Coordinates of C-alpha atoms in Angstrom, one line a residue:
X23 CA 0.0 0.0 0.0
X24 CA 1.4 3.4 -1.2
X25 CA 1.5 6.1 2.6
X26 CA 0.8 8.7 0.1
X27 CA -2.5 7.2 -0.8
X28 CA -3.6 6.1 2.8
X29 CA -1.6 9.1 4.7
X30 CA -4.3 11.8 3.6
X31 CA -7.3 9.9 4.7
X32 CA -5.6 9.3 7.9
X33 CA -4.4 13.3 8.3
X34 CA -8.0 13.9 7.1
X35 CA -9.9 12.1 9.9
X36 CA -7.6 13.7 12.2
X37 CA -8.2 16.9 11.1
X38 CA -11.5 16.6 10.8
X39 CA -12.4 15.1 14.4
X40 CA -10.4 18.0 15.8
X41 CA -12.4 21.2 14.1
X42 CA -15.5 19.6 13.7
X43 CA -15.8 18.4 17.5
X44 CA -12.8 19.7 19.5
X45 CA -11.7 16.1 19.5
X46 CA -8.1 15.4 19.8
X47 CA -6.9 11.7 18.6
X48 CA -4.0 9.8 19.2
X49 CA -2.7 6.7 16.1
X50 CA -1.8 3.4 17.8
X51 CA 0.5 1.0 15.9
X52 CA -1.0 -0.6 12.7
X53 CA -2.1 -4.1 12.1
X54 CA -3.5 -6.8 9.7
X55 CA -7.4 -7.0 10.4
X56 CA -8.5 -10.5 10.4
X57 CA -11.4 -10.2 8.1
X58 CA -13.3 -13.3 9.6
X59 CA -13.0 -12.5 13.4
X60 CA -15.8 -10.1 14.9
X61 CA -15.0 -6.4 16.0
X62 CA -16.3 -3.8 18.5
X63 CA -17.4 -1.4 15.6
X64 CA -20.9 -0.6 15.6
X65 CA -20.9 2.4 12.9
X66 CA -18.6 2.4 10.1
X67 CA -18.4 5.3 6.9
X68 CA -17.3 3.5 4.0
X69 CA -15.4 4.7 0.8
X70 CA -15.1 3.1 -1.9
X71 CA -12.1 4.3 -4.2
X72 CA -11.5 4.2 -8.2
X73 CA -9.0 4.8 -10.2
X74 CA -5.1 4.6 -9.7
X75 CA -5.9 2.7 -6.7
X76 CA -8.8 0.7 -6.0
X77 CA -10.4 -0.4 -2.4
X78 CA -12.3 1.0 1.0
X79 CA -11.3 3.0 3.4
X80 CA -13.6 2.6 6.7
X81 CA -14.0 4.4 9.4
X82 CA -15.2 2.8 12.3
X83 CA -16.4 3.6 15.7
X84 CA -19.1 3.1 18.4
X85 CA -21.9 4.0 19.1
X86 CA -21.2 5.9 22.6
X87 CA -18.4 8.0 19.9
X88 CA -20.9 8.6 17.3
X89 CA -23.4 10.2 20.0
X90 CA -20.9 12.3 21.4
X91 CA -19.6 13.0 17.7
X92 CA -23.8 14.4 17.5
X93 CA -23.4 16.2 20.9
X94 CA -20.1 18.3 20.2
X95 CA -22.0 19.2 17.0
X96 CA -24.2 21.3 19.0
X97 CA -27.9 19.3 18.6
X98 CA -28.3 18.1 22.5
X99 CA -31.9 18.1 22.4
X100 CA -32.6 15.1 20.7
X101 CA -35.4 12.8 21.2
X102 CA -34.0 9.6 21.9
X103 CA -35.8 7.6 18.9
X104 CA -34.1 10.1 16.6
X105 CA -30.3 10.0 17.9
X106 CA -29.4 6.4 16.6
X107 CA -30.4 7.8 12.8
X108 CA -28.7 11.5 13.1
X109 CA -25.9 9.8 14.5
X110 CA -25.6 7.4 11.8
X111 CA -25.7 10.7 9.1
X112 CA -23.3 12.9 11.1
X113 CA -20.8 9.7 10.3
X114 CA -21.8 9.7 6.9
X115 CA -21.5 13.4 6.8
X116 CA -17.7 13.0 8.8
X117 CA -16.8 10.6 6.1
X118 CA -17.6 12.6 3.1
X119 CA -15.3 15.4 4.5
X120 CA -12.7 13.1 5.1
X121 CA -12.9 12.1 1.8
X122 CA -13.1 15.7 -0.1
X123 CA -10.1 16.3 2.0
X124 CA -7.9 13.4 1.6
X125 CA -8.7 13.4 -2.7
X126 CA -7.9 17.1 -2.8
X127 CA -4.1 16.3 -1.2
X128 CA -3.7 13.7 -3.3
X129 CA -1.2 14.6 -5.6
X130 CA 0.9 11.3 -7.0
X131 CA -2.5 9.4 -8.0
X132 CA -5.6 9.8 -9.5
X133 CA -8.2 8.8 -7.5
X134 CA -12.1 8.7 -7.4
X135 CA -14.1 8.4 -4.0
X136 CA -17.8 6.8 -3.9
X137 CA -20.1 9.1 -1.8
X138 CA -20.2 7.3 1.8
X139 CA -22.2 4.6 2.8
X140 CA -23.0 3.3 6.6
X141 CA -22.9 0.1 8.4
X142 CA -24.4 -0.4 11.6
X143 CA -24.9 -3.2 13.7
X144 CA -22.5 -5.5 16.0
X145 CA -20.4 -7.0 14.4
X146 CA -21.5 -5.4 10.9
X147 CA -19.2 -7.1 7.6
X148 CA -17.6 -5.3 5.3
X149 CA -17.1 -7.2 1.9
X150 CA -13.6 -6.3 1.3
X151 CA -11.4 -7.0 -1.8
X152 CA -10.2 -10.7 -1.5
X153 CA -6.6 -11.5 -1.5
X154 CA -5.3 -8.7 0.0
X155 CA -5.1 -7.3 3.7
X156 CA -6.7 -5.4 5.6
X157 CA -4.3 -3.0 7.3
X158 CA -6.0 -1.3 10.8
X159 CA -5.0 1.7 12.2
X160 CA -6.4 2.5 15.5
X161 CA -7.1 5.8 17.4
X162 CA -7.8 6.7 20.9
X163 CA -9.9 9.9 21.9
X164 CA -11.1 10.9 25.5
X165 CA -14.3 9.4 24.2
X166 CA -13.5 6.2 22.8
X167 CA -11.6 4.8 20.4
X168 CA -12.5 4.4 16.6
X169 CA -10.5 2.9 13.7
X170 CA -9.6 3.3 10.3
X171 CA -9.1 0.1 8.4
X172 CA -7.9 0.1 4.4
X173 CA -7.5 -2.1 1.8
X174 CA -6.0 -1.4 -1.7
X175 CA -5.6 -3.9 -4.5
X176 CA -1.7 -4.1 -4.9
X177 CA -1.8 -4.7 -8.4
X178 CA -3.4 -1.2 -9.0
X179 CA -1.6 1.0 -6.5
X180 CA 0.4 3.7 -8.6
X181 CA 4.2 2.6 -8.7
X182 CA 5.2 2.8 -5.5
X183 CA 4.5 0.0 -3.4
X184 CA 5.7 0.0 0.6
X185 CA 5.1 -2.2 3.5
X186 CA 2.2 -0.1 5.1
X187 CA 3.4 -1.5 8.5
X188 CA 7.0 -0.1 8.6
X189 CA 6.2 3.1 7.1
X190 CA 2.3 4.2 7.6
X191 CA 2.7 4.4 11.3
X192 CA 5.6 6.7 11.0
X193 CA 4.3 9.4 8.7
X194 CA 1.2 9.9 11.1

């Protein structure tokens, strides 16, 4: 996987979390997701991506980060039967602004995003690309933890090609 290519997303979602909600994150080391083993996500924002590379890039949090994503946004007076859904689009919302961000400092590749779509659910699955890994990188925040997972098809990654564990981590 190419760190110019997965770098913006991840400067992106940090960005974003920061202005958007006064949220201040902090990367743990990246790892290989097992794609068969269950997760603690219960919202993820999904991209899918075109072009010079091709894949997803998921966000993913929990529910209890997604609420307080919707009350740092400034709507506290929410009936409860409403917060699940206007939780679920603030994500979807987050996402897209990650992803305007992240294609705009793209500058080695060309690259399309899809607009967002939203998983929910325990233990939601994502059908990602087969034969090639899932690499997670995982954030903490004062109100939770979320992660962003990615998966590129080699084959289609512009020329440069790195190990996405030695060298993702360190760019962050």
């Amino acid at each position: 996987m190419d760190v110019k290519i997965v770098n913006p997303f991840l400067s992106a979602g940090l960005s974003t979390f920061e202005q958007m909600f006064g949220i201040k994150s902090e990367a743990h080391a990246p790892f290989i997701v097992n794609k068969t083993s269950g997760h603690p996500w219960e919202v993820s924002g999904l991209l899918g991506l075109s072009g010079d590379a091709n894949g997803i890039v998921a966000f993913r949090l929990n529910k209890t980060l997604a609420n307080k994503m919707l009350e740092l946004s400034g709507l506290v007076e929410i009936k409860e039967e409403e917060k699940s859904q206007l939780a679920e689009q603030l994500v979807s919302e987050f996402t897209n602004i990650i992803a305007s961000a992240a294609v705009t400092s793209i500058k080695t590749a060309k690259i399309s995003v899809t607009p967002p779509s939203i998983l929910t659910g325990h233990n939601h699955l994502i059908a990602w690309p087969k034969n090639y890994p899932v690499v997670g990188i995982p954030f903490a925040t004062n109100f939770g933890s979320y992660e962003v997972d990615v998966c590129f098809k080699e084959d289609t990654v512009v020329k440069r090609k790195v190990n996405p564990l030695n060298q993702m981590y360190n760019t962050i």
